[in-house]
Amino acid sequence: MEVPDFFRCPISMELMKDPVTIPTGVTYDRRSIEKWFFVYKKSTCPATGQTVVSTSDITPNHTLRRLITAWIEDLGRTSSSSAASSPPSTSASAAVNKDDLASLLAAIDSSSPFKVGSLKKLRAAVESGGGNARADFVSLGGIETLGRIVIQVLSDSADSSTVHACEHALAVLTHHLPLPEDALTEPDLIKSMLTVLQRGSAESRLHVLTIFQSAVKSSNRKWTSVITDNDIDITKSLLDLLSDEVSTAKSSSYALDVLIGVLGRRHSKKNRLKAVEAGAVHVLVELLIDCPSRHRCEKALFALKLLCECAEGRSAFADHAVAIAAVAKVAMRVSDAATKLSVKVLWLVCGGGGGGAAERVLEEMVMCGAVKKLLGVLHVDGRSSTKEKAMRMIRLHGGVWRRYPCCPSELRGYLDYVNGSDSRLH
């Protein structure tokens, strides 16, 4: 059953769990409005645009909360009683042909205030209509029409209805991935998607990430060029999402894919500098500290590797109090890929990326166990670039590390063996 509009938070467009009212008289879900005030540092009412003098003046709306609770309970009773007697639903594809799709798109593209209803019908038709419905949708210019709907969220006059329409439009677009290369070349379309990524519901944020991730996976280079050429700050939006504790595992994984796609392009130094300035190194290190997923751990390490390929990234990494410890922790523990990436990151900050290694970096490596992990890599059978990097780091900096009382005894023995072999050769 459709959630009544007055039970939805005007910001997230989701059912409110803890409705609160602010001085302008508008009710929001507590989590959404507190994030608006205290995370994004806004001092206006999202719905009315009025200035809010006291952002801490938030009053629980007990009446609305009781109504929502009663509605949920009633919904549970009616759904259980009608489940057995409900007739099979009719497929939307049987009722929607190309002419119907054309009429829906015309209604959506008009100035009608009832776009959401048409978008819901379009979404149902596309989701259940199969290949023919989707092909008709594309041939009728559906992707361009929905792009115009999404862009409207940037308008100063955008209200909750506009946001709701945008979310439905994004949902339909996810059924036509990958989008044509030219579909994401409009700067305002990308900016509007980033607005949704910052302020939209969990579902709509995932739709945006799915569209962006598809562009990365399909090697669509046009959209990343648009981001760079128009100075669009996508990295901050991605980092905000990765820092959000309530983000789903799927959203975080997709966000990392998109971040890697933006950072990994040729001539992407500008994007890497932006990411470093926005605190990307800190966010990625925090992800590594307590990352339950092997794939997300590997993606975070890969993004760190890309950032450490520039001097600014290496400097930010060296300045982080636990960065070296976090990277060393996953080496020889999570996966072969994670070990390879961990050693690569350590190699870059130890001088492999250009420039010498700072004394504090070398000290931290021996103190936190990174040197011990490098010695462990040497015991892996076979030859590899990872083993070669570990060996070169030990030979290059072993003399410094052995001066510390906590230096592994194995390192001293290895260095004595290497030095003895070198002297015998001479």
Coordinates of C-alpha atoms in Angstrom, one line a residue:
M1 CA 0.0 0.0 0.0
E2 CA 1.2 3.5 -0.8
V3 CA 2.4 5.5 2.2
P4 CA 0.3 8.7 2.7
D5 CA 2.2 11.8 1.7
F6 CA 1.7 13.4 5.1
F7 CA 3.5 10.4 6.7
R8 CA 6.6 10.9 4.6
C9 CA 9.5 13.1 5.6
P10 CA 9.8 16.0 3.1
I11 CA 13.5 15.4 2.9
S12 CA 14.0 11.7 2.6
M13 CA 10.4 11.0 1.2
E14 CA 10.4 7.9 3.4
L15 CA 7.9 6.9 6.2
M16 CA 8.8 8.9 9.3
K17 CA 10.0 6.9 12.3
D18 CA 10.5 9.8 14.7
P19 CA 8.5 12.9 13.5
V20 CA 9.6 16.2 14.9
T21 CA 8.4 19.8 14.1
I22 CA 10.7 22.8 13.7
P23 CA 9.8 26.5 14.3
T24 CA 8.4 26.9 10.7
G25 CA 5.7 24.4 11.5
V26 CA 6.9 21.8 9.1
T27 CA 7.4 18.2 10.4
Y28 CA 10.3 16.0 9.4
D29 CA 11.9 12.8 10.5
R30 CA 14.3 13.6 13.2
R31 CA 17.3 11.9 11.6
S32 CA 16.8 13.8 8.3
I33 CA 16.3 17.2 9.8
E34 CA 19.2 16.9 12.3
K35 CA 21.5 15.9 9.4
W36 CA 20.3 18.9 7.4
F37 CA 21.0 21.3 10.3
F38 CA 24.1 19.8 12.0
V39 CA 25.9 17.8 9.2
Y40 CA 25.2 20.1 6.2
K41 CA 25.2 23.2 8.4
K42 CA 22.0 24.5 6.9
S43 CA 19.9 27.2 8.7
T44 CA 16.8 27.2 6.5
C45 CA 13.6 25.1 6.4
P46 CA 14.1 22.6 3.5
A47 CA 10.4 22.8 2.6
T48 CA 9.7 26.5 2.9
G49 CA 13.1 28.1 2.5
Q50 CA 12.5 30.2 5.6
T51 CA 15.4 31.0 7.9
V52 CA 15.3 29.0 11.2
V53 CA 16.6 31.1 14.0
S54 CA 17.1 28.3 16.5
T55 CA 18.0 25.0 14.8
S56 CA 18.0 23.2 18.2
D57 CA 14.3 24.0 18.7
I58 CA 12.9 20.7 17.6
T59 CA 9.7 19.4 19.1
P60 CA 8.5 15.8 18.9
N61 CA 5.2 15.4 17.0
H62 CA 3.5 12.8 19.2
T63 CA 0.1 13.1 17.5
L64 CA 1.6 12.3 14.1
R65 CA 3.7 9.5 15.5
R66 CA 0.6 7.8 17.0
L67 CA -1.2 8.1 13.7
I68 CA 1.7 6.5 11.9
T69 CA 1.9 3.7 14.4
A70 CA -1.9 3.1 14.1
W71 CA -1.6 3.1 10.3
I72 CA 1.2 0.5 10.3
E73 CA -0.8 -1.8 12.7
D74 CA -3.9 -1.5 10.6
L75 CA -1.9 -2.2 7.4
G76 CA -0.6 -5.4 9.0
R77 CA -4.1 -6.6 9.8
T78 CA -5.6 -5.8 6.4
S79 CA -2.7 -7.3 4.5
S80 CA -2.9 -10.6 6.4
S81 CA -6.7 -10.9 6.1
S82 CA -6.7 -10.2 2.4
A83 CA -3.7 -12.3 1.3
A84 CA -5.6 -15.5 0.7
S85 CA -8.6 -13.9 -1.1
S86 CA -6.6 -11.5 -3.4
P87 CA -6.9 -12.4 -7.1
P88 CA -3.7 -12.7 -9.1
S89 CA -2.4 -9.3 -10.2
T90 CA -2.6 -8.4 -13.9
S91 CA 0.7 -7.7 -15.6
A92 CA 1.2 -4.1 -16.4
S93 CA 2.8 -5.1 -19.7
A94 CA -0.5 -6.5 -20.9
A95 CA -2.2 -3.1 -20.6
V96 CA 0.7 -0.8 -21.8
N97 CA 1.6 -0.6 -25.5
K98 CA 3.7 2.0 -27.3
D99 CA 0.8 4.5 -27.6
D100 CA 0.2 4.2 -23.9
L101 CA 3.9 4.8 -23.2
A102 CA 3.9 7.9 -25.5
S103 CA 0.9 9.3 -23.6
L104 CA 2.6 8.7 -20.3
L105 CA 5.8 10.4 -21.4
A106 CA 3.8 13.4 -22.8
A107 CA 2.0 13.7 -19.4
I108 CA 5.4 13.6 -17.6
D109 CA 6.9 16.2 -19.9
S110 CA 4.0 18.6 -19.5
S111 CA 3.6 21.2 -16.8
S112 CA 1.0 19.0 -15.0
P113 CA 1.3 18.9 -11.2
F114 CA 0.4 15.2 -11.3
K115 CA 3.6 13.9 -12.8
V116 CA 4.2 11.4 -9.9
G117 CA 1.1 9.4 -10.8
S118 CA 2.2 9.1 -14.5
L119 CA 5.8 8.2 -13.4
K120 CA 4.5 5.4 -11.1
K121 CA 2.5 4.0 -14.1
L122 CA 5.6 4.3 -16.3
R123 CA 7.8 2.6 -13.7
A124 CA 5.3 -0.3 -13.3
A125 CA 5.1 -0.7 -17.1
V126 CA 8.9 -0.7 -17.6
E127 CA 9.6 -3.0 -14.7
S128 CA 7.2 -5.6 -15.8
G129 CA 6.9 -5.0 -19.5
G130 CA 9.9 -6.8 -20.7
G131 CA 12.3 -6.0 -23.6
N132 CA 9.6 -4.6 -25.9
A133 CA 8.4 -2.0 -23.4
R134 CA 11.9 -0.9 -22.7
A135 CA 12.8 -0.6 -26.3
D136 CA 9.7 1.5 -27.0
F137 CA 10.6 3.7 -24.0
V138 CA 14.0 4.4 -25.5
S139 CA 12.8 5.0 -29.0
L140 CA 10.2 7.5 -27.7
G141 CA 12.9 9.6 -26.1
G142 CA 12.1 8.4 -22.6
I143 CA 15.6 8.7 -21.3
E144 CA 15.8 12.4 -22.3
T145 CA 12.3 13.1 -20.8
L146 CA 13.3 11.6 -17.5
G147 CA 16.6 13.5 -17.5
R148 CA 14.6 16.7 -17.7
I149 CA 12.5 15.6 -14.7
V150 CA 15.7 14.8 -12.6
I151 CA 17.2 18.2 -13.5
Q152 CA 14.1 20.0 -12.0
V153 CA 15.4 19.1 -8.5
L154 CA 18.0 21.9 -8.9
S155 CA 15.3 24.5 -9.3
D156 CA 14.8 27.0 -6.5
S157 CA 11.1 26.3 -6.5
A158 CA 11.7 22.5 -6.1
D159 CA 9.3 21.0 -3.5
S160 CA 8.7 17.6 -2.1
S161 CA 6.6 16.7 -5.2
T162 CA 9.5 17.6 -7.4
V163 CA 11.9 15.4 -5.3
H164 CA 9.4 12.5 -5.4
A165 CA 9.1 12.8 -9.2
C166 CA 12.9 12.8 -9.5
E167 CA 13.2 9.6 -7.4
H168 CA 10.7 7.8 -9.6
A169 CA 12.5 9.0 -12.7
L170 CA 15.8 7.7 -11.4
A171 CA 14.2 4.3 -10.6
V172 CA 13.0 4.0 -14.2
L173 CA 16.4 4.9 -15.6
T174 CA 18.1 2.1 -13.7
H175 CA 16.2 -0.4 -15.9
H176 CA 18.0 0.9 -19.0
L177 CA 21.6 0.5 -18.0
P178 CA 24.1 1.1 -19.3
L179 CA 22.7 4.4 -20.4
P180 CA 23.9 5.7 -23.8
E181 CA 27.2 7.6 -23.5
D182 CA 25.6 10.9 -24.4
A183 CA 22.9 10.6 -21.7
L184 CA 25.3 11.7 -18.9
T185 CA 26.9 14.6 -20.8
E186 CA 24.6 17.3 -19.4
P187 CA 26.3 18.9 -16.4
D188 CA 23.0 19.9 -14.7
L189 CA 21.9 16.3 -14.8
I190 CA 25.0 15.1 -13.0
K191 CA 24.6 18.0 -10.5
S192 CA 21.0 17.1 -9.8
M193 CA 22.0 13.4 -9.2
L194 CA 24.6 14.6 -6.7
T195 CA 21.8 16.6 -5.0
V196 CA 19.8 13.4 -4.6
L197 CA 23.0 11.6 -3.4
Q198 CA 23.3 14.2 -0.7
R199 CA 19.7 14.7 0.4
G200 CA 17.6 11.9 -1.2
S201 CA 16.1 8.7 0.4
A202 CA 18.2 5.5 0.7
E203 CA 16.5 4.0 -2.3
S204 CA 17.1 7.1 -4.5
R205 CA 20.7 7.3 -3.5
L206 CA 21.2 3.7 -4.5
H207 CA 19.6 4.5 -7.9
V208 CA 22.1 7.3 -8.5
L209 CA 25.0 5.1 -7.5
T210 CA 23.8 2.3 -9.7
I211 CA 23.6 4.7 -12.7
F212 CA 27.1 6.1 -12.0
Q213 CA 28.6 2.6 -11.3
S214 CA 27.2 1.4 -14.6
A215 CA 28.9 4.3 -16.4
V216 CA 32.2 3.3 -14.8
K217 CA 31.8 -0.4 -15.6
S218 CA 30.9 0.3 -19.2
S219 CA 34.0 2.5 -19.6
N220 CA 31.9 5.6 -20.4
R221 CA 34.6 8.3 -20.4
K222 CA 32.3 11.1 -21.5
W223 CA 30.6 11.6 -18.1
T224 CA 33.9 11.7 -16.1
S225 CA 35.2 14.3 -18.6
V226 CA 32.1 16.3 -18.0
I227 CA 32.8 16.1 -14.2
T228 CA 36.4 17.3 -14.6
D229 CA 35.8 19.9 -17.3
N230 CA 32.9 21.5 -15.4
D231 CA 34.6 21.3 -12.0
I232 CA 31.7 19.2 -10.5
D233 CA 32.7 18.0 -7.0
I234 CA 31.5 14.4 -7.0
T235 CA 34.1 13.2 -4.6
K236 CA 32.7 15.1 -1.6
S237 CA 29.2 13.6 -2.2
L238 CA 30.7 10.1 -2.4
L239 CA 32.9 10.6 0.7
D240 CA 29.9 11.9 2.7
L241 CA 28.0 8.7 1.8
L242 CA 30.9 6.5 2.7
S243 CA 31.2 8.3 6.1
D244 CA 27.5 7.8 6.8
E245 CA 27.1 5.0 9.3
V246 CA 23.6 4.2 8.1
S247 CA 24.6 3.6 4.5
T248 CA 24.0 0.1 3.3
A249 CA 26.8 -2.2 2.3
K250 CA 25.6 -2.2 -1.3
S251 CA 25.6 1.7 -1.4
S252 CA 29.1 1.8 0.1
S253 CA 30.4 -0.8 -2.4
Y254 CA 28.9 1.1 -5.3
A255 CA 30.3 4.4 -4.0
L256 CA 33.8 3.0 -3.9
D257 CA 33.4 1.7 -7.5
V258 CA 32.4 5.2 -8.6
L259 CA 35.2 6.9 -6.6
I260 CA 37.8 4.5 -8.2
G261 CA 36.4 5.3 -11.6
V262 CA 36.7 9.0 -11.0
L263 CA 40.2 8.8 -9.5
G264 CA 41.5 6.2 -11.9
R265 CA 41.1 8.0 -15.2
R266 CA 44.1 9.2 -17.1
H267 CA 44.9 12.9 -16.5
S268 CA 42.8 12.7 -13.3
K269 CA 45.2 14.5 -11.0
K270 CA 42.7 17.3 -10.6
N271 CA 40.1 14.8 -9.2
R272 CA 42.7 13.2 -6.9
L273 CA 43.7 16.6 -5.5
K274 CA 40.0 17.4 -4.8
A275 CA 39.5 14.0 -3.1
V276 CA 42.6 14.6 -0.9
E277 CA 41.3 18.1 0.0
A278 CA 37.9 16.6 0.8
G279 CA 39.4 14.1 3.3
A280 CA 39.4 11.0 1.2
V281 CA 42.4 9.5 2.8
H282 CA 40.8 9.8 6.3
V283 CA 37.5 8.3 5.1
L284 CA 39.2 5.3 3.3
V285 CA 41.5 4.6 6.3
E286 CA 38.4 4.6 8.6
L287 CA 36.8 2.1 6.3
L288 CA 39.8 -0.2 6.6
I289 CA 39.8 -0.1 10.4
D290 CA 36.6 -2.1 10.7
C291 CA 35.7 -3.5 7.3
P292 CA 33.8 -6.8 7.4
S293 CA 33.7 -7.2 3.6
R294 CA 36.7 -8.5 1.6
H295 CA 35.6 -6.8 -1.6
R296 CA 35.1 -3.4 0.1
C297 CA 38.4 -3.7 1.8
E298 CA 40.1 -4.3 -1.5
K299 CA 38.3 -1.4 -3.1
A300 CA 39.2 1.0 -0.3
L301 CA 42.9 -0.1 -0.6
F302 CA 42.8 0.4 -4.4
A303 CA 41.4 4.0 -3.9
L304 CA 44.1 4.7 -1.4
K305 CA 46.8 3.4 -3.8
L306 CA 45.5 5.8 -6.5
L307 CA 45.6 8.7 -4.0
C308 CA 49.1 7.8 -2.8
E309 CA 50.4 8.0 -6.4
C310 CA 50.3 11.8 -6.0
A311 CA 52.5 13.7 -3.4
E312 CA 49.5 15.3 -1.7
G313 CA 47.9 11.9 -1.1
R314 CA 51.1 10.5 0.3
S315 CA 51.4 13.5 2.6
A316 CA 47.8 13.1 3.9
F317 CA 48.4 9.4 4.4
A318 CA 51.6 10.0 6.4
D319 CA 49.7 12.6 8.5
H320 CA 47.0 10.2 9.5
A321 CA 47.6 8.7 13.0
V322 CA 46.6 5.1 12.2
A323 CA 46.9 4.9 8.4
I324 CA 50.0 2.8 8.3
A325 CA 48.6 0.5 11.0
A326 CA 45.3 0.1 9.2
V327 CA 47.0 -0.8 5.9
A328 CA 49.5 -3.2 7.6
K329 CA 46.6 -4.9 9.5
V330 CA 44.9 -6.2 6.3
A331 CA 48.2 -7.4 4.7
M332 CA 48.6 -11.2 4.8
R333 CA 45.1 -11.4 6.4
V334 CA 42.2 -10.5 4.1
S335 CA 43.2 -11.8 0.6
D336 CA 46.1 -12.0 -1.8
A337 CA 44.7 -8.9 -3.6
A338 CA 44.5 -7.0 -0.3
T339 CA 48.1 -7.9 0.5
K340 CA 49.3 -6.8 -2.9
L341 CA 47.6 -3.5 -2.6
S342 CA 48.8 -3.0 1.0
V343 CA 52.4 -3.5 0.0
K344 CA 51.9 -1.1 -3.0
V345 CA 50.6 1.6 -0.7
L346 CA 53.4 1.2 1.8
W347 CA 55.9 1.2 -1.1
L348 CA 54.5 4.5 -2.4
V349 CA 54.8 6.2 1.0
C350 CA 58.2 4.7 1.6
G351 CA 59.7 6.5 -1.4
G352 CA 58.5 4.4 -4.3
G353 CA 56.2 7.2 -5.3
G354 CA 59.0 9.7 -5.5
G355 CA 60.8 11.6 -2.8
G356 CA 62.3 10.1 0.3
A357 CA 60.4 8.5 3.2
A358 CA 59.9 10.6 6.3
E359 CA 61.5 9.4 9.5
R360 CA 58.1 9.3 11.3
V361 CA 56.7 7.1 8.5
L362 CA 59.6 4.6 9.0
E363 CA 59.2 4.8 12.7
E364 CA 55.5 4.1 12.5
M365 CA 56.0 1.1 10.2
V366 CA 58.3 -0.6 12.7
M367 CA 56.2 0.3 15.7
C368 CA 52.8 -0.9 14.3
G369 CA 54.0 -4.2 12.8
A370 CA 54.2 -3.2 9.1
V371 CA 57.8 -4.3 8.9
K372 CA 56.9 -7.7 10.3
K373 CA 54.3 -8.0 7.6
L374 CA 56.8 -7.2 4.9
L375 CA 59.0 -10.0 6.3
G376 CA 56.0 -12.3 6.1
V377 CA 55.6 -11.5 2.4
L378 CA 59.2 -12.7 1.8
H379 CA 58.2 -16.2 2.9
V380 CA 55.5 -16.5 0.1
D381 CA 56.5 -19.0 -2.5
G382 CA 57.4 -17.8 -6.0
R383 CA 58.5 -14.5 -7.4
S384 CA 56.1 -11.5 -7.7
S385 CA 56.2 -7.8 -7.9
T386 CA 54.7 -7.6 -4.4
K387 CA 57.6 -9.7 -3.0
E388 CA 60.1 -7.6 -4.9
K389 CA 58.7 -4.4 -3.4
A390 CA 58.8 -5.8 0.1
M391 CA 62.4 -6.9 -0.4
R392 CA 63.4 -3.5 -1.7
M393 CA 61.8 -1.7 1.2
I394 CA 63.6 -3.9 3.7
R395 CA 67.0 -3.4 2.0
L396 CA 66.4 0.4 1.6
H397 CA 65.2 1.1 5.1
G398 CA 66.4 -1.9 7.2
G399 CA 69.3 0.0 8.6
V400 CA 66.9 2.6 10.1
W401 CA 64.5 0.0 11.4
R402 CA 67.1 -2.2 13.1
R403 CA 68.0 0.8 15.4
Y404 CA 64.6 0.5 17.1
P405 CA 64.3 -1.8 20.2
C406 CA 61.0 -3.2 18.8
C407 CA 62.7 -4.3 15.5
P408 CA 61.8 -7.9 14.7
S409 CA 64.7 -10.2 15.3
E410 CA 64.0 -11.8 11.9
L411 CA 64.9 -8.5 10.3
R412 CA 68.3 -8.3 12.0
G413 CA 69.0 -11.9 10.8
Y414 CA 67.8 -11.1 7.3
L415 CA 70.0 -8.0 7.1
D416 CA 73.0 -9.8 8.4
Y417 CA 72.5 -12.5 5.8
V418 CA 72.1 -10.0 3.0
N419 CA 75.1 -7.9 4.1
G420 CA 77.2 -11.1 4.4
S421 CA 76.2 -12.2 0.9
D422 CA 77.0 -8.8 -0.5
S423 CA 80.5 -8.8 1.1
R424 CA 81.2 -12.3 -0.1
L425 CA 80.3 -11.2 -3.7
H426 CA 82.9 -8.4 -3.4

